[in-house]
Short mmCIF file of C-alpha atoms and ligand atoms in Angstrom, two decimals:
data_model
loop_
_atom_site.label_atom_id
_atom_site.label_comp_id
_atom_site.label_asym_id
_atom_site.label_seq_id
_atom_site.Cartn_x
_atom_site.Cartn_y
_atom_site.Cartn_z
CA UNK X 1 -18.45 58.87 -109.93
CA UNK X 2 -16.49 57.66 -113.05
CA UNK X 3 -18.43 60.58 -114.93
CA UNK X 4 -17.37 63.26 -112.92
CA UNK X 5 -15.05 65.43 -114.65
CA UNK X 6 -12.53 65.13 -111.49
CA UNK X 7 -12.62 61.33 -111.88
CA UNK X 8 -9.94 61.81 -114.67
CA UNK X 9 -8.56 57.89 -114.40
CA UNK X 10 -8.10 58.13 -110.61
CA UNK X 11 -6.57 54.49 -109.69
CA UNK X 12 -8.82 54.20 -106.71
CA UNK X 13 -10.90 56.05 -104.32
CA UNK X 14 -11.25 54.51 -100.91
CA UNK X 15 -14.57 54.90 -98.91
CA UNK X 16 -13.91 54.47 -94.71
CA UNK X 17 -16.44 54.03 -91.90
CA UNK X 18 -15.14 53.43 -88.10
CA UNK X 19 -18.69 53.07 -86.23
CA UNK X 20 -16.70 53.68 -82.99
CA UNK X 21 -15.29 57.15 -83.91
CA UNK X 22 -17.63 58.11 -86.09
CA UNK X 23 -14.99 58.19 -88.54
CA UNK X 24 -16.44 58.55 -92.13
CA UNK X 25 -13.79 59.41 -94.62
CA UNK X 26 -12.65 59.04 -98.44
CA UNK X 27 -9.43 58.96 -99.70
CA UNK X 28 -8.93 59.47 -103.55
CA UNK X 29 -5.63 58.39 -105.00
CA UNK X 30 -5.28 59.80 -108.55
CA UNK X 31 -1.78 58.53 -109.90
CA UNK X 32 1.16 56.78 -108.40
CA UNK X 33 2.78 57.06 -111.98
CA UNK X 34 5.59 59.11 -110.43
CA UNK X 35 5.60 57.35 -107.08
CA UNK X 36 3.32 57.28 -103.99
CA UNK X 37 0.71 59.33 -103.60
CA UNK X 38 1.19 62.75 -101.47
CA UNK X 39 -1.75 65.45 -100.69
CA UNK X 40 -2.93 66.56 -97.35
CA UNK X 41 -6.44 65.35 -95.43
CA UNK X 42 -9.25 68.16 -95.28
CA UNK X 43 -12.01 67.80 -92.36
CA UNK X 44 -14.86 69.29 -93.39
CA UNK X 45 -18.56 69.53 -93.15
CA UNK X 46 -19.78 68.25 -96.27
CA UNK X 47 -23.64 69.23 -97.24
CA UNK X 48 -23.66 65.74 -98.59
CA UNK X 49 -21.45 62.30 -99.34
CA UNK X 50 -21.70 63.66 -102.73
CA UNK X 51 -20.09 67.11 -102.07
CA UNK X 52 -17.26 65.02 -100.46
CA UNK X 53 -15.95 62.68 -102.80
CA UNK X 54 -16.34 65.49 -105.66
CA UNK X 55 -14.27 67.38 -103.04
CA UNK X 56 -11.55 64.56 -102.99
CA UNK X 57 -11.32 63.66 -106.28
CA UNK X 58 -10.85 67.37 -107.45
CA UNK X 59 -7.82 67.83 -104.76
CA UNK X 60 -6.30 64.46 -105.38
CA UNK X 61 -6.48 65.61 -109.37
CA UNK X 62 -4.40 68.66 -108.29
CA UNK X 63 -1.70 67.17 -105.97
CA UNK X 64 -0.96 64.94 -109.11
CA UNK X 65 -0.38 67.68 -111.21
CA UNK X 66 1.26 69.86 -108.47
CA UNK X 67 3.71 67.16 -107.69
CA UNK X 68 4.86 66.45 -111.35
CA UNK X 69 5.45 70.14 -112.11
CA UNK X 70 7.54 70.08 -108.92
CA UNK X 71 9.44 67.05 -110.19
CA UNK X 72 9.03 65.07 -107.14
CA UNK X 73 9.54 61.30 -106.65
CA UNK X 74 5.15 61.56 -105.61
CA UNK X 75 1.92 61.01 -107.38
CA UNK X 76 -1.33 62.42 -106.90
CA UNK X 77 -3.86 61.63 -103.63
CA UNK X 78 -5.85 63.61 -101.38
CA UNK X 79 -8.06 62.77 -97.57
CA UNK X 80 -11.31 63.74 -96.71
CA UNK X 81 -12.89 63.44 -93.50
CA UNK X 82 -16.58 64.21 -93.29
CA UNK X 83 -17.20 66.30 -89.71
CA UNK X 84 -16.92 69.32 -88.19
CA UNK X 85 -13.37 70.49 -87.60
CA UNK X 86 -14.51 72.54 -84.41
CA UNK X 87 -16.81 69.98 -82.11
CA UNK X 88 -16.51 66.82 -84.26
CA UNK X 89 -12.53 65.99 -83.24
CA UNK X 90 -11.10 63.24 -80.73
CA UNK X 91 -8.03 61.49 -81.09
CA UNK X 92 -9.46 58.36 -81.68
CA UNK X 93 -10.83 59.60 -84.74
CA UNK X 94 -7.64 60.57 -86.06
CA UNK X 95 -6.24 57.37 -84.51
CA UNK X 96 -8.64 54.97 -87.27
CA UNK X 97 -7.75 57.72 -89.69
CA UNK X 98 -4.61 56.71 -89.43
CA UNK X 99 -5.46 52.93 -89.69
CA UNK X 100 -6.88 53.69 -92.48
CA UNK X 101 -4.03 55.72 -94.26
CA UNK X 102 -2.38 52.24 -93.21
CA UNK X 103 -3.96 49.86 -94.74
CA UNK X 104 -3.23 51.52 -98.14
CA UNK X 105 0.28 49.73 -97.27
CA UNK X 106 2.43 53.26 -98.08
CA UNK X 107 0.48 53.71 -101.30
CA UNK X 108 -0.73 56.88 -100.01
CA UNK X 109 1.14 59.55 -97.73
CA UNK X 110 -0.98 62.58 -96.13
CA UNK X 111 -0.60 65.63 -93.99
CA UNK X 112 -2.24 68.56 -93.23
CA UNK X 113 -4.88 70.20 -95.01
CA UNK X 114 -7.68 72.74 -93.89
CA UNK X 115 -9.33 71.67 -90.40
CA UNK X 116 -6.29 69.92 -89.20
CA UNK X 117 -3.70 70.36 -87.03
CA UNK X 118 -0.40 68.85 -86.19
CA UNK X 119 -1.50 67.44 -83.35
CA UNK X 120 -4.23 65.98 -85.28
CA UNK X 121 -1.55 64.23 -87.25
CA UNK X 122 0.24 62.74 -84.13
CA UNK X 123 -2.73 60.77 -83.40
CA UNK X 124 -2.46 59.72 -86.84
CA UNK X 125 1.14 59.18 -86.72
CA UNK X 126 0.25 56.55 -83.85
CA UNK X 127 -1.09 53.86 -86.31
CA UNK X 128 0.71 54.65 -89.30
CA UNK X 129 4.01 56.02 -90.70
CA UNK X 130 2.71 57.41 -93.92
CA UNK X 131 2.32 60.98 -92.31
CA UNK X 132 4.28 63.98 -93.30
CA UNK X 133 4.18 67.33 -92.11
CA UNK X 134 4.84 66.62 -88.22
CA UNK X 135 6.54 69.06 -86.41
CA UNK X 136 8.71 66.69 -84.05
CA UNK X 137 11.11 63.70 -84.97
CA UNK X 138 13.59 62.26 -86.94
CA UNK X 139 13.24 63.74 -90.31
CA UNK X 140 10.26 66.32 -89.77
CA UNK X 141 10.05 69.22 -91.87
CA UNK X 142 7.98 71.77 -89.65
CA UNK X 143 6.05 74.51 -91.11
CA UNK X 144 5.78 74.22 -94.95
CA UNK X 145 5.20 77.75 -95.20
CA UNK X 146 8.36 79.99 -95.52
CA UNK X 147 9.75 77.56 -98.64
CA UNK X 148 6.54 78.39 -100.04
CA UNK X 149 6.95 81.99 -99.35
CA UNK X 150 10.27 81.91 -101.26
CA UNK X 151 9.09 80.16 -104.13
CA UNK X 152 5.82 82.10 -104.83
CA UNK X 153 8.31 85.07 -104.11
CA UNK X 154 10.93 84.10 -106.92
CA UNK X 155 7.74 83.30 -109.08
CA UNK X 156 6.77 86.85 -108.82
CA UNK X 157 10.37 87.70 -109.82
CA UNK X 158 10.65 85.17 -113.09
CA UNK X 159 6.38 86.50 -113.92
CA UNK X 160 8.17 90.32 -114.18
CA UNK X 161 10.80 88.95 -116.14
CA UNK X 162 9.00 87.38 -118.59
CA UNK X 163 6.68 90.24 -118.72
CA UNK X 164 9.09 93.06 -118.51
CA UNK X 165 12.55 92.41 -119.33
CA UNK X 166 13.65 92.83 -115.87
CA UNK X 167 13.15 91.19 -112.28
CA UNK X 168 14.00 94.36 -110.89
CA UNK X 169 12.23 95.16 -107.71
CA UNK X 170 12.69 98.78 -106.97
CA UNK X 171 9.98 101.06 -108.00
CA UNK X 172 7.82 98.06 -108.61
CA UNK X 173 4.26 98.17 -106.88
CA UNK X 174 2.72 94.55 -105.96
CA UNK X 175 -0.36 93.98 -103.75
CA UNK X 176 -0.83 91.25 -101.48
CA UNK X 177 -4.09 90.18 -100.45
CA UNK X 178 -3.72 87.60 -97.14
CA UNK X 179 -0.54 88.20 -94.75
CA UNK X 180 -1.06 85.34 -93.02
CA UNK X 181 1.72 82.36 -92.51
CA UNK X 182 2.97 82.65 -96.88
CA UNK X 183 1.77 85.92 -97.16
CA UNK X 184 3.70 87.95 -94.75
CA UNK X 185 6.74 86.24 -95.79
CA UNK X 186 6.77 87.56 -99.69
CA UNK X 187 5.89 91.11 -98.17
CA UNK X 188 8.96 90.92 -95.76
CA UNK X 189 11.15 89.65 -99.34
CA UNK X 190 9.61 92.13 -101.41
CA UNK X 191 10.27 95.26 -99.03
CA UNK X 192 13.49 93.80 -98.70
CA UNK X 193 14.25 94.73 -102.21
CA UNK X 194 12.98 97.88 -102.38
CA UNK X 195 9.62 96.93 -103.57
CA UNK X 196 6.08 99.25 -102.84
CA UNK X 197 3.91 97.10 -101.34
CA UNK X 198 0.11 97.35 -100.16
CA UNK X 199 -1.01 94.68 -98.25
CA UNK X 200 -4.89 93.32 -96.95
CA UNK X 201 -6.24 90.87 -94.55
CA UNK X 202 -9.50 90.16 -92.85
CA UNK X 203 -7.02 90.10 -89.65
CA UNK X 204 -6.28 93.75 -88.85
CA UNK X 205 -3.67 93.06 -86.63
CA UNK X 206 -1.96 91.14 -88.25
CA UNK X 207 -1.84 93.81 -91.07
CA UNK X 208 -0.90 96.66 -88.84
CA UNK X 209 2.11 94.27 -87.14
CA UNK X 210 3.38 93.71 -90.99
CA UNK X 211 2.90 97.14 -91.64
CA UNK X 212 5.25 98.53 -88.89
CA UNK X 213 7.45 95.98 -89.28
CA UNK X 214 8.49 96.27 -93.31
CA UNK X 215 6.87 100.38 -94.13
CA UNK X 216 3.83 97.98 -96.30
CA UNK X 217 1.17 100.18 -96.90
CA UNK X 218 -2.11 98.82 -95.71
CA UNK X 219 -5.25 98.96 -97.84
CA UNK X 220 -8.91 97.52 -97.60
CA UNK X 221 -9.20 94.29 -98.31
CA UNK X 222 -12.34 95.25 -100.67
CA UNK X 223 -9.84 97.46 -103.39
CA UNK X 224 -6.68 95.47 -102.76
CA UNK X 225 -7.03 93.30 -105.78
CA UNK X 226 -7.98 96.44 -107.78
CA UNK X 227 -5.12 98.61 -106.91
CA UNK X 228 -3.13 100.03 -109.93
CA UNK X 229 -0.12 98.04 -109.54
CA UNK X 230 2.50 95.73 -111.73
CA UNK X 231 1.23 92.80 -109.64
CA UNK X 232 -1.52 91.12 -107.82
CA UNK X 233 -0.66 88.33 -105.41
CA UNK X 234 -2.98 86.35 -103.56
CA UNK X 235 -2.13 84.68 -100.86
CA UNK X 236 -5.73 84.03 -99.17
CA UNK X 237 -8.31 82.20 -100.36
CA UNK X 238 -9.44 80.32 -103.34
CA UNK X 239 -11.93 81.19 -106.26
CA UNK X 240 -10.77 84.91 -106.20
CA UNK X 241 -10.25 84.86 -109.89
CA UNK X 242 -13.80 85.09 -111.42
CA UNK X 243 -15.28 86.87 -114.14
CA UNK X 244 -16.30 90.25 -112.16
CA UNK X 245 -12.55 90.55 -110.49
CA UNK X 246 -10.66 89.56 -113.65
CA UNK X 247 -12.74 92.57 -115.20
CA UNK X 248 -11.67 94.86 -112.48
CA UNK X 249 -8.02 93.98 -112.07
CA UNK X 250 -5.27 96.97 -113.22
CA UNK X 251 -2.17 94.79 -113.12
CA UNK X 252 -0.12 92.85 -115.80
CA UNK X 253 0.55 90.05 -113.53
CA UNK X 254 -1.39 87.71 -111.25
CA UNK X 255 1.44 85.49 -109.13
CA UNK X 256 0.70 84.00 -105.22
CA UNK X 257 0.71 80.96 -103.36
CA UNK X 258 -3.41 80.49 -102.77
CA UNK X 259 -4.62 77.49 -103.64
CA UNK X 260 -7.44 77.24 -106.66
CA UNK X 261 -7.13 81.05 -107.56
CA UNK X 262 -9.22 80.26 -110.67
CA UNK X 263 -13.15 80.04 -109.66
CA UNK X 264 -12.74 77.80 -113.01
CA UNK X 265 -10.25 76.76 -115.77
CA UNK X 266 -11.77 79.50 -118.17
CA UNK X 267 -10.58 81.90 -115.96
CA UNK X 268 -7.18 81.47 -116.74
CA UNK X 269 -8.47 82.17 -120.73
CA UNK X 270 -10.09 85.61 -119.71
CA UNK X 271 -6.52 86.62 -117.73
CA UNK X 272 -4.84 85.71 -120.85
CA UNK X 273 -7.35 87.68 -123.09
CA UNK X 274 -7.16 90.62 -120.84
CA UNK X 275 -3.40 90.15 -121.32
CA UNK X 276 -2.44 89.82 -117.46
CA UNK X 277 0.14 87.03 -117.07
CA UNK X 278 -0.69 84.61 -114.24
CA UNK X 279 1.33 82.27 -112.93
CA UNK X 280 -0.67 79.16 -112.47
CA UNK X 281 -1.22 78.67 -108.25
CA UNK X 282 -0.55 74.64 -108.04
CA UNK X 283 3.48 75.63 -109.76
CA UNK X 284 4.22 78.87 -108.07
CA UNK X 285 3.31 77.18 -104.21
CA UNK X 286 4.94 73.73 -105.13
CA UNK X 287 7.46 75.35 -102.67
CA UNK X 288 5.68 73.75 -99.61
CA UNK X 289 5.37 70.10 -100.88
CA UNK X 290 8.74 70.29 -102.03
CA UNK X 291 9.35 70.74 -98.08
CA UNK X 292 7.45 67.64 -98.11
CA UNK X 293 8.56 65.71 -99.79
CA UNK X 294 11.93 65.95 -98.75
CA UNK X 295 10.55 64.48 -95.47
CA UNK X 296 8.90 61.53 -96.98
CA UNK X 297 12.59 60.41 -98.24
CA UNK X 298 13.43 59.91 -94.75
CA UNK X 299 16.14 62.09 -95.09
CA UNK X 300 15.44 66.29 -94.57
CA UNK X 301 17.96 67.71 -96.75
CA UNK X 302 18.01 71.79 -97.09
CA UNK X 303 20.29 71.41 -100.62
CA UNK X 304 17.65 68.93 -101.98
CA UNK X 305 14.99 71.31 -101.02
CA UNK X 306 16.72 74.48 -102.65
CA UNK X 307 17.81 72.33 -105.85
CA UNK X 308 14.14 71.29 -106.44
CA UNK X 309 13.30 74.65 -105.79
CA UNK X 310 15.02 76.29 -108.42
CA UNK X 311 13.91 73.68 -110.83
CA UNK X 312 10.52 74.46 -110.13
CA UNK X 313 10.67 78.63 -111.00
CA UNK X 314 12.76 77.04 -114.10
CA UNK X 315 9.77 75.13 -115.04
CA UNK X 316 7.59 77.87 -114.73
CA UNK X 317 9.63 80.23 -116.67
CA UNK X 318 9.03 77.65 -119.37
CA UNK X 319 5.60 77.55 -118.82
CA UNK X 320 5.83 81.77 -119.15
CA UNK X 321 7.98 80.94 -122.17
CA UNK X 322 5.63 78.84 -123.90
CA UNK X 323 2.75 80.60 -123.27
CA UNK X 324 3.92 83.82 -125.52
CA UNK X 325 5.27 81.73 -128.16
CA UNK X 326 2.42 79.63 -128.71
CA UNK X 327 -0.19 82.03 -127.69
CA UNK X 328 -1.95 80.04 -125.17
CA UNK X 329 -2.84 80.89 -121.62
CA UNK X 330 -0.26 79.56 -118.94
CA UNK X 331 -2.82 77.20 -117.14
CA UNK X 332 -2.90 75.48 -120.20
CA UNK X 333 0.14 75.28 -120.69
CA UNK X 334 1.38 74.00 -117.14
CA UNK X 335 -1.86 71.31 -117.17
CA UNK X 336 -0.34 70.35 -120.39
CA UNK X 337 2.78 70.08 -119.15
CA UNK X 338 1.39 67.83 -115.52
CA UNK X 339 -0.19 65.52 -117.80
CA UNK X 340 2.36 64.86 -120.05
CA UNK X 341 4.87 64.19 -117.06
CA UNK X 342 2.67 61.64 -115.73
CA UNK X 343 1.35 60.03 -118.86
CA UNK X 344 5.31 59.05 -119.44
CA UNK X 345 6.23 58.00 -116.16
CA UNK X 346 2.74 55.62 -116.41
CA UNK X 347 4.58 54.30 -119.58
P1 LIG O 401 -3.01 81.38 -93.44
O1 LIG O 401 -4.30 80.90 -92.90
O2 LIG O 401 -1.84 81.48 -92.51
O3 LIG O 401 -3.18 82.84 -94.10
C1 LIG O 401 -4.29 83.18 -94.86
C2 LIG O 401 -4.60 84.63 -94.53
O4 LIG O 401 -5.62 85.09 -95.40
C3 LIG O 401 -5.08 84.84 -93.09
O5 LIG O 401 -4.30 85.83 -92.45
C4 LIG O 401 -6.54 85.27 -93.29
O6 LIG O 401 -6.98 86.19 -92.27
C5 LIG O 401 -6.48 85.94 -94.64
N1 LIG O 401 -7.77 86.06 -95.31
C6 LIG O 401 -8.81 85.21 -95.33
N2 LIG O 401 -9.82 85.72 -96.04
C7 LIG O 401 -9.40 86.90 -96.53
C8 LIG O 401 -9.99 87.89 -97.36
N3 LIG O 401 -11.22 87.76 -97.84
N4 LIG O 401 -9.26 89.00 -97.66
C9 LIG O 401 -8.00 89.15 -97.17
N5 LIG O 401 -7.41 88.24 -96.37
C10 LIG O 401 -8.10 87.14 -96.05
O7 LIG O 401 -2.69 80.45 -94.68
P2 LIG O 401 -1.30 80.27 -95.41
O8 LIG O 401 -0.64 79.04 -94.92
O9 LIG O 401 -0.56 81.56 -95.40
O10 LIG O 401 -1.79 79.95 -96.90
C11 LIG O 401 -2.26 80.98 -97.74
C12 LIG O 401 -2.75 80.39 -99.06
O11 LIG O 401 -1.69 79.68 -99.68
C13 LIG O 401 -3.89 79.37 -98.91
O12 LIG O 401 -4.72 79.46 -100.05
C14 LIG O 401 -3.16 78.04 -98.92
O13 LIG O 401 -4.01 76.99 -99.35
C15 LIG O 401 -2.06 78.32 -99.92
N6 LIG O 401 -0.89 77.47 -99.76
C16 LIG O 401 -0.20 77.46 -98.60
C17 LIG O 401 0.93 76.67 -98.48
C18 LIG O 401 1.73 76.67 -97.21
O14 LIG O 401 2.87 76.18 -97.22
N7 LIG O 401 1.22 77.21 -96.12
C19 LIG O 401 1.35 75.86 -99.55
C20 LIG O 401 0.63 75.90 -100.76
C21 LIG O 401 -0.49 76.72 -100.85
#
């Protein structure tokens, strides 16, 4: 493990077996530099124990980084539980989940992550307080998902700004590829503002509701990173940026809220040699840990959210900044920037 490229100085990785659940789960905390560590728990069905602590280790690595570029009082940690997220749930497993989120003693805080749901969380809420994410109580913060929306959708505005002069919407074409819960929020912003807008999801429905509702115009979702438009944003799935797409694309900017948009880091070099800016994923959707995090101070507070907010699309119109003056690629730039944050908080 301490060889793997994801290792990267993690301060611990934490290996948990409940015989009566079943329960079989790792969690990876990467830095508490900046404060505890925050990053959801994924359920998934792991080929092997391998697979799964590579798995945490490389998500716990990224809600470091995502939390420092989102200047948040949180360090870097992520959950795995090995299991099927369709037959291999009860809520006793999620109830020595949460026993075992516990007995990190608040050194680790989790939520929800692919597989889960917030009921999932209650259970885990039962045995521990160092859940975020729930939908009921005191200082919950709901659905992450529309503060996400309006960061990746400002992000899109500060990427044409830095590319074009102007953040002018009208008579700008972008195309979004997922309309799901982030997704069909940017669309509704965008055609707010007079944008042209194509839009693509495996989910027909869901793309002819968005369509009638906002005049989007719907494409397939096998040409709707290809379209000839000043932006691509994906708002789907991860890995969409490899070598073959990045060949094919006919925008001049690359800006959404999916998660791991790069298949791999030297995909961010070929965007930046085909001269498309992208706006690396884990800065332009800090919007929805921000939401987070401002429940994990105990205290929801909507002007803390917006303030953090704001810094955030600051901090990534420094990282478009720096990018064209020192002719680097933005990923490089923003990683740069992550590390830095967290190598001076660790002094
Ligand atoms: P979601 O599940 O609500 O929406 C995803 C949508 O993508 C669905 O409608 C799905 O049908 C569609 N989709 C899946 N495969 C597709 C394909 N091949 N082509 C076109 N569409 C496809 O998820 P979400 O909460 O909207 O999140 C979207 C992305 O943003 C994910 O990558 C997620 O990890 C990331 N993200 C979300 C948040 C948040 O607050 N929800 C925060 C940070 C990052």
């Amino acid at each position: 493990m301490f060889d793997l490229p994801s290792f990267d100085a993690h301060e611990g990785v934490h290996v948990f077996h409940d015989d009566k659940t079943g329960l079989r789960a790792v969690i990876a905390i990467h830095s508490t530099a900046l404060g505890p560590a925050a990053g959801g728990c994924r359920m998934w069905d792991y080929v092997d124990s391998q697979a799964m602590v590579r798995d945490a280790l490389r998500l716990s690595q990224g809600m470091s980084y995502k939390n420092a570029m989102a200047d948040l009082p949180l360090g870097g940690g992520k959950s795995v539980i090995w299991g099927n997220a369709k037959t291999d749930k009860s809520p006793d497993l999620f109830r020595a989940f949460g026993r075992a989120v516990e007995s990190l003693s608040g050194n680790y805080w989790t939520a929800e992550d692919v597989g889960l749901t917030p009921q999932d969380l209650e259970y885990a809420r039962e045995e521990t307080r160092y859940v975020a994410g729930l939908t009921s109580g005191a200082a919950a913060s709901g659905d992450p998902s529309p503060v996400t929306a309006e960061g990746a959708y400002r992000g899109i505005r500060a990427a044409l700004l830095a590319d074009t002069g102007s953040d002018e919407l009208e008579g700008r074409s972008i195309a979004v590829q997922g309309v799901g819960h982030v997704g069909a929020n940017i669309v509704r912003k965008l055609r707010r503002e007079g944008a042209t807008v194509y839009i693509a999801d495996i989910a027909a429905d869901a793309v002819s509701d968005l369509a009638n509702e906002t005049g989007a115009i719907p494409v397939g979702v096998d040409e709707i990173l290809f379209r000839e438009v000043d932006v691509v944003s994906p708002n789907a799935l991860g890995g969409v940026l490899n070598s073959d797409t990045i060949a094919k694309l006919n925008c001049r900017i690359v800006a959404g809220a999916a998660n791991n948009q790069l298949f791999a880091p030297e995909m961010g070099d070929e965007l930046a040699a085909r001269s498309i800016l992208y706006a690396p994923d884990y800065v332009i959707n800090g919007g929805g840990i921000i939401n987070v995090a401002a429940e994990i101070s105990g205290n929801y507070d909507e002007d803390w959210v917006e303030c953090k907010l704001s810094s955030l699309i600051d901090t990534l119109r420094d990282v478009f900044e720096r990018s064209k003056s020192e002719g680097r690629a933005t990923h490089r730039i923003a990683d740069e920037i992550a590390r830095s944050r967290i190598a001076a908080a660790r002094r």
